Amino acid sequence: MDESPLRSLVPGVLAILGRRGAGFAAAEDAVQEALLEALRVWPADRPRDPKGWLVTVAWRKFLDAARADAARRRREERIEEEPEPGPASAVDDTLRLYFLCAHPSLTPSSAVALTLRAVGGLTTRQIARAYLVPEATMAQRISRAKRTVAGVRLDRPGDVTTVLRVLYLVFNEGYSGDIDLAAEAIRLARQLAAAIDHPEAAGLLALMLLHHARRAARTAPDGGLVPLAEQDRGRWDTELIAEGVEVLQAALARDRLGEFQAQAAIAALHADAPTVEETDWVQIVEWYDELVRLTGNPVVGLNRAVAVGEADGPRAGLAELAVLDDSLPRHAAVAAYLHERDGDLATAARLYARAAQKAPNLAERDHLTRQAARLNARRHR
């Protein structure tokens, strides 16, 4: 579909949203979402009034974003309004609450969901996205977990494996989502690693530190995502990297490998490379092989396909990708990247646009949309 007629309608739609009270930046975001929706819907069902359609959809997108932002501010205000802890609160009970929510009467998946909701502060939608299930399914799971623990004594803490899984998901949401929970997850992971003799607790702490070390370089001044290969490595926190590597080496020396240690080893190899060209992709593929063996997680297979594409060429990566379910989150984005590396710009642009429609957050959606636009511009020079 030719995007030129669509783009010509943008100034008028922005003006209408502005008159209705939308700020320029918020209006721009809403219109971009409406344009993506139009690209998906119009080829099969073009509206009789294109401008009116765009205004309606953009306004709805703006209202949804405004409501979400207002809810976020209310949560932050409630936290700020909480009284300062008195002398009796010197002991931090947060980690204990994580263990209590991981009650033996719950299945591990229900315990994780309940803890993320009740203690971690995540919304049901965020938890559902982390577990790759519909929001309604996750809401039912959390409700069942609440009913299960309602009539039992919370004096039998759950196992450390469940708590580690919860902390991992909280960190991931804080690292890439809408609510900043990463620092809190690291704080609790430090406490846990210091309190128990468990290689995976140390592995999780190392993983968090190594990822958090790159955080300042992950976003551009305009808020856009910066891929790992394009990050300014001078902005990486070398102290956090050194600490993460030290914690990881001590854990690996125990010779009880787990998934968090394997993930941390991959992050350490990225952190150790002075430039993207010097990345040891062969060793990274080997660690992904270990991770696939340990977890069987198909999403790990996506990341492994990228690593194989870097180590053995994009066509090798595409061959690995071909055996994976194309409904996996970010499958289209990985395919787009590998097709671009292989020189197929038309396919890559189409896949980037498809990936943008399914992006889990605004920053990732905008990044993928720009990637599609960049390749389309190159093709039509």
mmCIF file of C-alpha atoms in Angstrom:
data_model
loop_
_atom_site.group_PDB
_atom_site.id
_atom_site.type_symbol
_atom_site.label_atom_id
_atom_site.label_comp_id
_atom_site.label_asym_id
_atom_site.label_seq_id
_atom_site.Cartn_x
_atom_site.Cartn_y
_atom_site.Cartn_z
ATOM 1 C CA MET A 1 0.000 0.000 0.000
ATOM 2 C CA ASP A 2 1.321 3.476 -0.945
ATOM 3 C CA GLU A 3 1.884 5.459 2.274
ATOM 4 C CA SER A 4 2.014 8.909 0.584
ATOM 5 C CA PRO A 5 -1.756 9.621 0.748
ATOM 6 C CA LEU A 6 -1.735 8.559 4.378
ATOM 7 C CA ARG A 7 1.136 10.869 5.254
ATOM 8 C CA SER A 8 -0.574 13.805 3.557
ATOM 9 C CA LEU A 9 -3.419 13.498 6.082
ATOM 10 C CA VAL A 10 -1.145 13.670 9.129
ATOM 11 C CA PRO A 11 -0.942 17.495 9.555
ATOM 12 C CA GLY A 12 -4.723 17.824 9.513
ATOM 13 C CA VAL A 13 -5.206 14.974 11.978
ATOM 14 C CA LEU A 14 -2.565 16.454 14.315
ATOM 15 C CA ALA A 15 -4.313 19.828 14.178
ATOM 16 C CA ILE A 16 -7.659 18.285 15.147
ATOM 17 C CA LEU A 17 -6.118 16.356 18.056
ATOM 18 C CA GLY A 18 -4.400 19.550 19.184
ATOM 19 C CA ARG A 19 -7.703 21.432 19.218
ATOM 20 C CA ARG A 20 -9.163 18.624 21.327
ATOM 21 C CA GLY A 21 -6.452 19.164 23.936
ATOM 22 C CA ALA A 22 -3.772 16.627 23.030
ATOM 23 C CA GLY A 23 -0.182 17.796 23.440
ATOM 24 C CA PHE A 24 1.956 17.675 20.317
ATOM 25 C CA ALA A 25 4.208 14.771 21.382
ATOM 26 C CA ALA A 26 1.274 12.679 22.596
ATOM 27 C CA ALA A 27 -0.714 13.513 19.464
ATOM 28 C CA GLU A 28 2.220 12.467 17.270
ATOM 29 C CA ASP A 29 2.463 9.103 19.069
ATOM 30 C CA ALA A 30 -1.289 8.551 18.692
ATOM 31 C CA VAL A 31 -1.240 9.411 14.994
ATOM 32 C CA GLN A 32 1.709 7.073 14.401
ATOM 33 C CA GLU A 33 -0.271 4.246 16.010
ATOM 34 C CA ALA A 34 -3.282 5.125 13.862
ATOM 35 C CA LEU A 35 -1.107 5.063 10.734
ATOM 36 C CA LEU A 36 0.159 1.579 11.618
ATOM 37 C CA GLU A 37 -3.428 0.454 12.120
ATOM 38 C CA ALA A 38 -4.389 1.968 8.751
ATOM 39 C CA LEU A 39 -1.570 0.124 6.996
ATOM 40 C CA ARG A 40 -2.916 -3.094 8.475
ATOM 41 C CA VAL A 41 -6.640 -2.518 7.842
ATOM 42 C CA TRP A 42 -7.053 -0.334 4.779
ATOM 43 C CA PRO A 43 -5.730 -2.684 2.086
ATOM 44 C CA ALA A 44 -8.711 -4.968 2.792
ATOM 45 C CA ASP A 45 -11.275 -2.384 3.921
ATOM 46 C CA ARG A 46 -10.519 1.223 2.961
ATOM 47 C CA PRO A 47 -12.844 3.694 4.774
ATOM 48 C CA ARG A 48 -15.003 6.149 2.853
ATOM 49 C CA ASP A 49 -13.669 8.999 5.013
ATOM 50 C CA PRO A 50 -9.922 8.304 5.511
ATOM 51 C CA LYS A 51 -9.256 11.481 7.491
ATOM 52 C CA GLY A 52 -12.234 10.920 9.777
ATOM 53 C CA TRP A 53 -11.138 7.327 10.325
ATOM 54 C CA LEU A 54 -7.613 8.447 11.279
ATOM 55 C CA VAL A 55 -8.950 11.114 13.647
ATOM 56 C CA THR A 56 -11.221 8.616 15.399
ATOM 57 C CA VAL A 57 -8.539 5.944 15.798
ATOM 58 C CA ALA A 58 -5.811 8.437 16.784
ATOM 59 C CA TRP A 59 -8.074 10.045 19.400
ATOM 60 C CA ARG A 60 -8.881 6.635 20.854
ATOM 61 C CA LYS A 61 -5.155 5.787 20.982
ATOM 62 C CA PHE A 62 -4.458 9.138 22.670
ATOM 63 C CA LEU A 63 -7.123 8.529 25.330
ATOM 64 C CA ASP A 64 -5.789 5.028 26.036
ATOM 65 C CA ALA A 65 -2.259 6.399 26.476
ATOM 66 C CA ALA A 66 -3.486 9.281 28.654
ATOM 67 C CA ARG A 67 -5.398 6.914 30.943
ATOM 68 C CA ALA A 68 -2.363 4.641 31.269
ATOM 69 C CA ASP A 69 -0.130 7.631 32.060
ATOM 70 C CA ALA A 70 -2.578 8.931 34.662
ATOM 71 C CA ALA A 71 -2.705 5.521 36.318
ATOM 72 C CA ARG A 72 1.095 5.392 36.402
ATOM 73 C CA ARG A 73 1.266 8.863 38.018
ATOM 74 C CA ARG A 74 -1.285 7.850 40.649
ATOM 75 C CA ARG A 75 0.834 4.811 41.535
ATOM 76 C CA GLU A 76 3.938 6.982 41.836
ATOM 77 C CA GLU A 77 2.105 9.553 43.970
ATOM 78 C CA ARG A 78 0.877 6.850 46.330
ATOM 79 C CA ILE A 79 4.449 5.652 46.782
ATOM 80 C CA GLU A 80 5.713 9.202 47.404
ATOM 81 C CA GLU A 81 2.963 9.842 49.939
ATOM 82 C CA GLU A 82 3.830 6.802 52.032
ATOM 83 C CA PRO A 83 5.344 7.794 55.385
ATOM 84 C CA GLU A 84 9.055 7.392 55.968
ATOM 85 C CA PRO A 85 9.872 4.165 57.809
ATOM 86 C CA GLY A 86 10.386 4.495 61.536
ATOM 87 C CA PRO A 87 13.028 2.808 63.673
ATOM 88 C CA ALA A 88 11.082 -0.458 63.774
ATOM 89 C CA SER A 89 11.253 -0.776 59.982
ATOM 90 C CA ALA A 90 15.025 -1.101 59.762
ATOM 91 C CA VAL A 91 14.657 -4.708 58.562
ATOM 92 C CA ASP A 92 13.521 -5.006 54.939
ATOM 93 C CA ASP A 93 10.741 -7.600 54.716
ATOM 94 C CA THR A 94 10.295 -7.385 50.928
ATOM 95 C CA LEU A 95 12.375 -10.458 50.169
ATOM 96 C CA ARG A 96 10.526 -12.399 52.880
ATOM 97 C CA LEU A 97 7.244 -11.443 51.184
ATOM 98 C CA TYR A 98 8.568 -12.866 47.920
ATOM 99 C CA PHE A 99 9.208 -16.194 49.651
ATOM 100 C CA LEU A 100 5.829 -16.202 51.378
ATOM 101 C CA CYS A 101 3.984 -15.565 48.103
ATOM 102 C CA ALA A 102 5.830 -18.569 46.661
ATOM 103 C CA HIS A 103 3.743 -20.761 49.004
ATOM 104 C CA PRO A 104 4.043 -24.572 48.659
ATOM 105 C CA SER A 105 0.281 -24.827 48.129
ATOM 106 C CA LEU A 106 0.657 -22.947 44.823
ATOM 107 C CA THR A 107 2.042 -24.221 41.555
ATOM 108 C CA PRO A 108 5.261 -22.428 40.575
ATOM 109 C CA SER A 109 3.550 -20.532 37.739
ATOM 110 C CA SER A 110 0.731 -19.344 40.020
ATOM 111 C CA ALA A 111 3.195 -18.359 42.745
ATOM 112 C CA VAL A 112 5.198 -16.270 40.308
ATOM 113 C CA ALA A 113 2.091 -14.552 38.956
ATOM 114 C CA LEU A 114 0.758 -13.767 42.443
ATOM 115 C CA THR A 115 4.092 -12.385 43.642
ATOM 116 C CA LEU A 116 4.530 -10.189 40.579
ATOM 117 C CA ARG A 117 1.048 -8.767 41.110
ATOM 118 C CA ALA A 118 0.963 -8.460 44.909
ATOM 119 C CA VAL A 119 4.572 -7.560 45.718
ATOM 120 C CA GLY A 120 6.321 -6.713 42.444
ATOM 121 C CA GLY A 121 3.788 -4.073 41.438
ATOM 122 C CA LEU A 122 3.277 -5.334 37.881
ATOM 123 C CA THR A 123 -0.100 -5.116 36.175
ATOM 124 C CA THR A 124 -1.933 -8.223 34.998
ATOM 125 C CA ARG A 125 -1.228 -7.180 31.404
ATOM 126 C CA GLN A 126 2.522 -6.930 32.039
ATOM 127 C CA ILE A 127 2.589 -10.349 33.700
ATOM 128 C CA ALA A 128 0.586 -11.885 30.855
ATOM 129 C CA ARG A 129 3.025 -10.428 28.334
ATOM 130 C CA ALA A 130 5.986 -11.904 30.223
ATOM 131 C CA TYR A 131 4.321 -15.340 30.171
ATOM 132 C CA LEU A 132 3.113 -15.082 26.554
ATOM 133 C CA VAL A 133 -0.528 -15.747 27.504
ATOM 134 C CA PRO A 134 -3.743 -13.698 27.064
ATOM 135 C CA GLU A 135 -4.446 -11.137 29.782
ATOM 136 C CA ALA A 136 -7.745 -12.870 30.689
ATOM 137 C CA THR A 137 -5.903 -16.159 31.243
ATOM 138 C CA MET A 138 -3.411 -14.500 33.570
ATOM 139 C CA ALA A 139 -6.199 -12.697 35.476
ATOM 140 C CA GLN A 140 -7.852 -16.072 36.148
ATOM 141 C CA ARG A 141 -4.539 -17.577 37.256
ATOM 142 C CA ILE A 142 -3.929 -14.744 39.738
ATOM 143 C CA SER A 143 -7.492 -14.967 41.077
ATOM 144 C CA ARG A 144 -7.137 -18.716 41.645
ATOM 145 C CA ALA A 145 -3.837 -18.160 43.450
ATOM 146 C CA LYS A 146 -5.448 -15.581 45.749
ATOM 147 C CA ARG A 147 -8.292 -17.976 46.557
ATOM 148 C CA THR A 148 -5.837 -20.789 47.250
ATOM 149 C CA VAL A 149 -3.770 -18.849 49.788
ATOM 150 C CA ALA A 150 -6.775 -17.096 51.375
ATOM 151 C CA GLY A 151 -7.440 -20.007 53.713
ATOM 152 C CA VAL A 152 -3.880 -21.125 54.497
ATOM 153 C CA ARG A 153 -1.246 -19.910 56.923
ATOM 154 C CA LEU A 154 1.516 -18.013 55.160
ATOM 155 C CA ASP A 155 4.212 -19.445 57.385
ATOM 156 C CA ARG A 156 5.720 -21.944 54.943
ATOM 157 C CA PRO A 157 7.960 -20.075 52.515
ATOM 158 C CA GLY A 158 8.337 -21.327 48.966
ATOM 159 C CA ASP A 159 11.529 -22.472 47.301
ATOM 160 C CA VAL A 160 14.303 -20.278 46.013
ATOM 161 C CA THR A 161 13.798 -21.290 42.365
ATOM 162 C CA THR A 162 10.394 -19.613 42.276
ATOM 163 C CA VAL A 163 11.722 -16.474 43.972
ATOM 164 C CA LEU A 164 14.575 -16.262 41.467
ATOM 165 C CA ARG A 165 12.070 -16.515 38.606
ATOM 166 C CA VAL A 166 10.000 -13.690 40.092
ATOM 167 C CA LEU A 167 13.010 -11.412 40.553
ATOM 168 C CA TYR A 168 14.092 -12.133 36.973
ATOM 169 C CA LEU A 169 10.698 -11.139 35.562
ATOM 170 C CA VAL A 170 10.513 -8.015 37.738
ATOM 171 C CA PHE A 171 13.947 -6.953 36.499
ATOM 172 C CA ASN A 172 12.996 -7.571 32.873
ATOM 173 C CA GLU A 173 9.877 -5.438 33.213
ATOM 174 C CA GLY A 174 11.872 -2.691 34.887
ATOM 175 C CA TYR A 175 14.585 -2.891 32.243
ATOM 176 C CA SER A 176 12.365 -2.765 29.177
ATOM 177 C CA GLY A 177 8.874 -1.841 30.308
ATOM 178 C CA ASP A 178 6.884 1.131 31.509
ATOM 179 C CA ILE A 179 7.684 0.979 35.223
ATOM 180 C CA ASP A 180 11.233 1.276 36.573
ATOM 181 C CA LEU A 181 11.653 -1.796 38.766
ATOM 182 C CA ALA A 182 15.187 -2.769 37.735
ATOM 183 C CA ALA A 183 17.023 -1.110 40.642
ATOM 184 C CA GLU A 184 14.664 -2.699 43.182
ATOM 185 C CA ALA A 185 15.144 -6.130 41.601
ATOM 186 C CA ILE A 186 18.944 -5.728 41.796
ATOM 187 C CA ARG A 187 18.720 -4.651 45.434
ATOM 188 C CA LEU A 188 16.723 -7.762 46.338
ATOM 189 C CA ALA A 189 18.979 -10.008 44.244
ATOM 190 C CA ARG A 190 21.989 -8.701 46.184
ATOM 191 C CA GLN A 191 20.241 -9.522 49.448
ATOM 192 C CA LEU A 192 19.335 -12.999 48.256
ATOM 193 C CA ALA A 193 22.809 -13.812 46.931
ATOM 194 C CA ALA A 194 24.329 -12.682 50.235
ATOM 195 C CA ALA A 195 21.819 -14.648 52.328
ATOM 196 C CA ILE A 196 21.945 -18.065 50.623
ATOM 197 C CA ASP A 197 24.642 -20.270 49.133
ATOM 198 C CA HIS A 198 23.105 -20.849 45.698
ATOM 199 C CA PRO A 199 24.970 -20.559 42.362
ATOM 200 C CA GLU A 200 21.836 -19.485 40.487
ATOM 201 C CA ALA A 201 21.200 -16.639 42.954
ATOM 202 C CA ALA A 202 24.695 -15.401 42.130
ATOM 203 C CA GLY A 203 24.086 -16.047 38.431
ATOM 204 C CA LEU A 204 20.924 -13.947 38.471
ATOM 205 C CA LEU A 205 22.680 -11.097 40.269
ATOM 206 C CA ALA A 206 25.521 -11.205 37.706
ATOM 207 C CA LEU A 207 23.017 -11.177 34.840
ATOM 208 C CA MET A 208 21.206 -8.147 36.251
ATOM 209 C CA LEU A 209 24.435 -6.221 36.841
ATOM 210 C CA LEU A 210 25.765 -6.903 33.339
ATOM 211 C CA HIS A 211 22.524 -5.829 31.668
ATOM 212 C CA HIS A 212 22.079 -2.799 33.927
ATOM 213 C CA ALA A 213 25.637 -1.691 33.090
ATOM 214 C CA ARG A 214 24.517 -0.998 29.499
ATOM 215 C CA ARG A 215 21.338 0.848 30.417
ATOM 216 C CA ALA A 216 22.591 4.417 29.849
ATOM 217 C CA ALA A 217 23.556 3.526 26.271
ATOM 218 C CA ARG A 218 20.282 1.796 25.379
ATOM 219 C CA THR A 219 18.311 4.967 24.582
ATOM 220 C CA ALA A 220 19.020 7.955 22.349
ATOM 221 C CA PRO A 221 18.436 11.562 23.515
ATOM 222 C CA ASP A 222 15.007 11.471 21.840
ATOM 223 C CA GLY A 223 14.067 8.344 23.812
ATOM 224 C CA GLY A 224 14.522 5.938 20.897
ATOM 225 C CA LEU A 225 16.034 2.491 21.374
ATOM 226 C CA VAL A 226 19.698 2.009 20.473
ATOM 227 C CA PRO A 227 20.498 -1.601 19.445
ATOM 228 C CA LEU A 228 23.451 -3.287 21.132
ATOM 229 C CA ALA A 229 25.582 -3.102 17.990
ATOM 230 C CA GLU A 230 25.130 0.685 17.793
ATOM 231 C CA GLN A 231 25.573 1.540 21.469
ATOM 232 C CA ASP A 232 28.349 3.857 22.644
ATOM 233 C CA ARG A 233 30.367 1.395 24.702
ATOM 234 C CA GLY A 234 32.097 4.289 26.429
ATOM 235 C CA ARG A 235 28.811 4.871 28.255
ATOM 236 C CA TRP A 236 28.709 1.366 29.702
ATOM 237 C CA ASP A 237 29.285 1.203 33.473
ATOM 238 C CA THR A 238 32.628 -0.597 33.745
ATOM 239 C CA GLU A 239 32.374 -0.974 37.528
ATOM 240 C CA LEU A 240 29.074 -2.830 37.240
ATOM 241 C CA ILE A 241 30.529 -4.982 34.456
ATOM 242 C CA ALA A 242 33.576 -5.869 36.563
ATOM 243 C CA GLU A 243 31.356 -6.737 39.530
ATOM 244 C CA GLY A 244 29.033 -8.812 37.363
ATOM 245 C CA VAL A 245 31.923 -10.775 35.840
ATOM 246 C CA GLU A 246 33.438 -11.416 39.266
ATOM 247 C CA VAL A 247 30.122 -12.690 40.670
ATOM 248 C CA LEU A 248 29.604 -14.872 37.581
ATOM 249 C CA GLN A 249 33.083 -16.425 37.711
ATOM 250 C CA ALA A 250 32.580 -17.383 41.348
ATOM 251 C CA ALA A 251 29.225 -18.988 40.491
ATOM 252 C CA LEU A 252 30.573 -20.908 37.469
ATOM 253 C CA ALA A 253 33.425 -22.249 39.582
ATOM 254 C CA ARG A 254 30.829 -24.187 41.584
ATOM 255 C CA ASP A 255 30.180 -26.324 38.477
ATOM 256 C CA ARG A 256 26.387 -26.307 38.977
ATOM 257 C CA LEU A 257 25.305 -24.566 35.803
ATOM 258 C CA GLY A 258 21.827 -23.073 35.576
ATOM 259 C CA GLU A 259 19.975 -20.859 33.127
ATOM 260 C CA PHE A 260 20.791 -17.563 34.850
ATOM 261 C CA GLN A 261 24.498 -18.343 34.859
ATOM 262 C CA ALA A 262 24.328 -19.221 31.148
ATOM 263 C CA GLN A 263 22.502 -15.974 30.355
ATOM 264 C CA ALA A 264 25.030 -14.026 32.401
ATOM 265 C CA ALA A 265 27.896 -15.685 30.495
ATOM 266 C CA ILE A 266 26.375 -14.455 27.212
ATOM 267 C CA ALA A 267 25.982 -10.943 28.637
ATOM 268 C CA ALA A 268 29.597 -11.038 29.846
ATOM 269 C CA LEU A 269 30.854 -11.948 26.369
ATOM 270 C CA HIS A 270 29.004 -8.954 24.928
ATOM 271 C CA ALA A 271 30.391 -6.706 27.678
ATOM 272 C CA ASP A 272 33.934 -8.004 27.121
ATOM 273 C CA ALA A 273 34.019 -7.052 23.417
ATOM 274 C CA PRO A 274 35.641 -3.627 22.835
ATOM 275 C CA THR A 275 33.667 -3.331 19.575
ATOM 276 C CA VAL A 276 30.750 -5.221 18.065
ATOM 277 C CA GLU A 277 33.090 -6.640 15.405
ATOM 278 C CA GLU A 278 35.234 -8.241 18.128
ATOM 279 C CA THR A 279 32.304 -10.069 19.740
ATOM 280 C CA ASP A 280 33.022 -13.787 20.232
ATOM 281 C CA TRP A 281 29.868 -15.020 18.483
ATOM 282 C CA VAL A 282 31.078 -18.633 18.270
ATOM 283 C CA GLN A 283 31.298 -18.856 22.061
ATOM 284 C CA ILE A 284 27.962 -17.066 22.414
ATOM 285 C CA VAL A 285 26.319 -19.717 20.212
ATOM 286 C CA GLU A 286 27.819 -22.400 22.463
ATOM 287 C CA TRP A 287 26.300 -20.749 25.531
ATOM 288 C CA TYR A 288 22.947 -20.506 23.758
ATOM 289 C CA ASP A 289 23.193 -24.245 23.096
ATOM 290 C CA GLU A 290 23.573 -24.744 26.863
ATOM 291 C CA LEU A 291 20.640 -22.420 27.502
ATOM 292 C CA VAL A 292 18.387 -24.312 25.073
ATOM 293 C CA ARG A 293 19.375 -27.555 26.797
ATOM 294 C CA LEU A 294 18.619 -26.122 30.240
ATOM 295 C CA THR A 295 15.316 -24.397 29.463
ATOM 296 C CA GLY A 296 13.806 -25.669 26.218
ATOM 297 C CA ASN A 297 12.476 -22.113 25.870
ATOM 298 C CA PRO A 298 11.627 -21.331 22.216
ATOM 299 C CA VAL A 299 12.377 -17.622 22.763
ATOM 300 C CA VAL A 300 15.970 -18.636 23.525
ATOM 301 C CA GLY A 301 15.959 -20.187 20.062
ATOM 302 C CA LEU A 302 15.228 -16.784 18.539
ATOM 303 C CA ASN A 303 18.260 -15.251 20.215
ATOM 304 C CA ARG A 304 20.334 -18.250 19.216
ATOM 305 C CA ALA A 305 19.299 -17.758 15.562
ATOM 306 C CA VAL A 306 20.665 -14.206 15.694
ATOM 307 C CA ALA A 307 23.933 -15.458 17.195
ATOM 308 C CA VAL A 308 24.242 -18.175 14.531
ATOM 309 C CA GLY A 309 23.596 -15.502 11.887
ATOM 310 C CA GLU A 310 26.487 -13.486 13.262
ATOM 311 C CA ALA A 311 28.826 -16.457 13.647
ATOM 312 C CA ASP A 312 28.056 -18.351 10.416
ATOM 313 C CA GLY A 313 26.279 -15.821 8.208
ATOM 314 C CA PRO A 314 22.670 -14.628 7.889
ATOM 315 C CA ARG A 315 21.475 -17.582 5.826
ATOM 316 C CA ALA A 316 22.586 -19.965 8.558
ATOM 317 C CA GLY A 317 20.635 -17.826 11.021
ATOM 318 C CA LEU A 318 17.554 -17.902 8.787
ATOM 319 C CA ALA A 319 17.809 -21.688 8.572
ATOM 320 C CA GLU A 320 17.743 -21.876 12.378
ATOM 321 C CA LEU A 321 14.821 -19.467 12.455
ATOM 322 C CA ALA A 322 12.833 -21.528 9.956
ATOM 323 C CA VAL A 323 12.313 -24.358 12.456
ATOM 324 C CA LEU A 324 10.816 -22.020 15.095
ATOM 325 C CA ASP A 325 7.164 -21.034 15.465
ATOM 326 C CA ASP A 326 6.641 -17.747 13.605
ATOM 327 C CA SER A 327 4.057 -16.661 16.206
ATOM 328 C CA LEU A 328 6.786 -16.244 18.828
ATOM 329 C CA PRO A 329 7.212 -12.677 20.111
ATOM 330 C CA ARG A 330 9.840 -10.761 18.086
ATOM 331 C CA HIS A 331 10.082 -13.558 15.494
ATOM 332 C CA ALA A 332 9.334 -11.050 12.727
ATOM 333 C CA ALA A 333 11.944 -8.618 14.069
ATOM 334 C CA VAL A 334 14.639 -11.311 14.101
ATOM 335 C CA ALA A 335 13.668 -12.425 10.592
ATOM 336 C CA ALA A 336 13.799 -8.808 9.400
ATOM 337 C CA TYR A 337 17.295 -8.325 10.812
ATOM 338 C CA LEU A 338 18.630 -11.512 9.233
ATOM 339 C CA HIS A 339 17.031 -10.748 5.840
ATOM 340 C CA GLU A 340 18.579 -7.279 5.930
ATOM 341 C CA ARG A 341 21.974 -8.815 6.676
ATOM 342 C CA ASP A 342 21.398 -11.116 3.688
ATOM 343 C CA GLY A 343 20.655 -8.136 1.424
ATOM 344 C CA ASP A 344 16.909 -8.746 0.951
ATOM 345 C CA LEU A 345 15.784 -5.217 1.832
ATOM 346 C CA ALA A 346 12.194 -5.571 0.567
ATOM 347 C CA THR A 347 11.466 -8.587 2.764
ATOM 348 C CA ALA A 348 13.287 -7.018 5.700
ATOM 349 C CA ALA A 349 11.279 -3.774 5.438
ATOM 350 C CA ARG A 350 8.002 -5.680 5.294
ATOM 351 C CA LEU A 351 8.953 -7.774 8.328
ATOM 352 C CA TYR A 352 10.089 -4.728 10.338
ATOM 353 C CA ALA A 353 6.683 -3.126 9.697
ATOM 354 C CA ARG A 354 4.918 -6.315 10.803
ATOM 355 C CA ALA A 355 7.086 -6.519 13.918
ATOM 356 C CA ALA A 356 6.258 -2.897 14.771
ATOM 357 C CA GLN A 357 2.548 -3.728 14.862
ATOM 358 C CA LYS A 358 3.220 -6.405 17.491
ATOM 359 C CA ALA A 359 5.819 -4.517 19.539
ATOM 360 C CA PRO A 360 5.229 -4.784 23.307
ATOM 361 C CA ASN A 361 6.070 -1.138 24.062
ATOM 362 C CA LEU A 362 6.192 2.267 22.405
ATOM 363 C CA ALA A 363 9.983 2.569 22.238
ATOM 364 C CA GLU A 364 10.375 -0.776 20.479
ATOM 365 C CA ARG A 365 7.503 -0.033 18.103
ATOM 366 C CA ASP A 366 9.036 3.304 17.096
ATOM 367 C CA HIS A 367 12.454 1.700 16.598
ATOM 368 C CA LEU A 368 11.051 -1.014 14.326
ATOM 369 C CA THR A 369 8.972 1.527 12.372
ATOM 370 C CA ARG A 370 12.106 3.601 11.751
ATOM 371 C CA GLN A 371 13.956 0.494 10.605
ATOM 372 C CA ALA A 372 11.234 -0.229 8.044
ATOM 373 C CA ALA A 373 11.246 3.394 6.849
ATOM 374 C CA ARG A 374 15.051 3.390 6.570
ATOM 375 C CA LEU A 375 15.079 0.306 4.355
ATOM 376 C CA ASN A 376 12.201 1.574 2.210
ATOM 377 C CA ALA A 377 14.089 4.807 1.656
ATOM 378 C CA ARG A 378 17.208 2.869 0.624
ATOM 379 C CA ARG A 379 15.204 0.767 -1.825
ATOM 380 C CA HIS A 380 13.697 3.788 -3.596
ATOM 381 C CA ARG A 381 16.830 5.873 -4.024
#
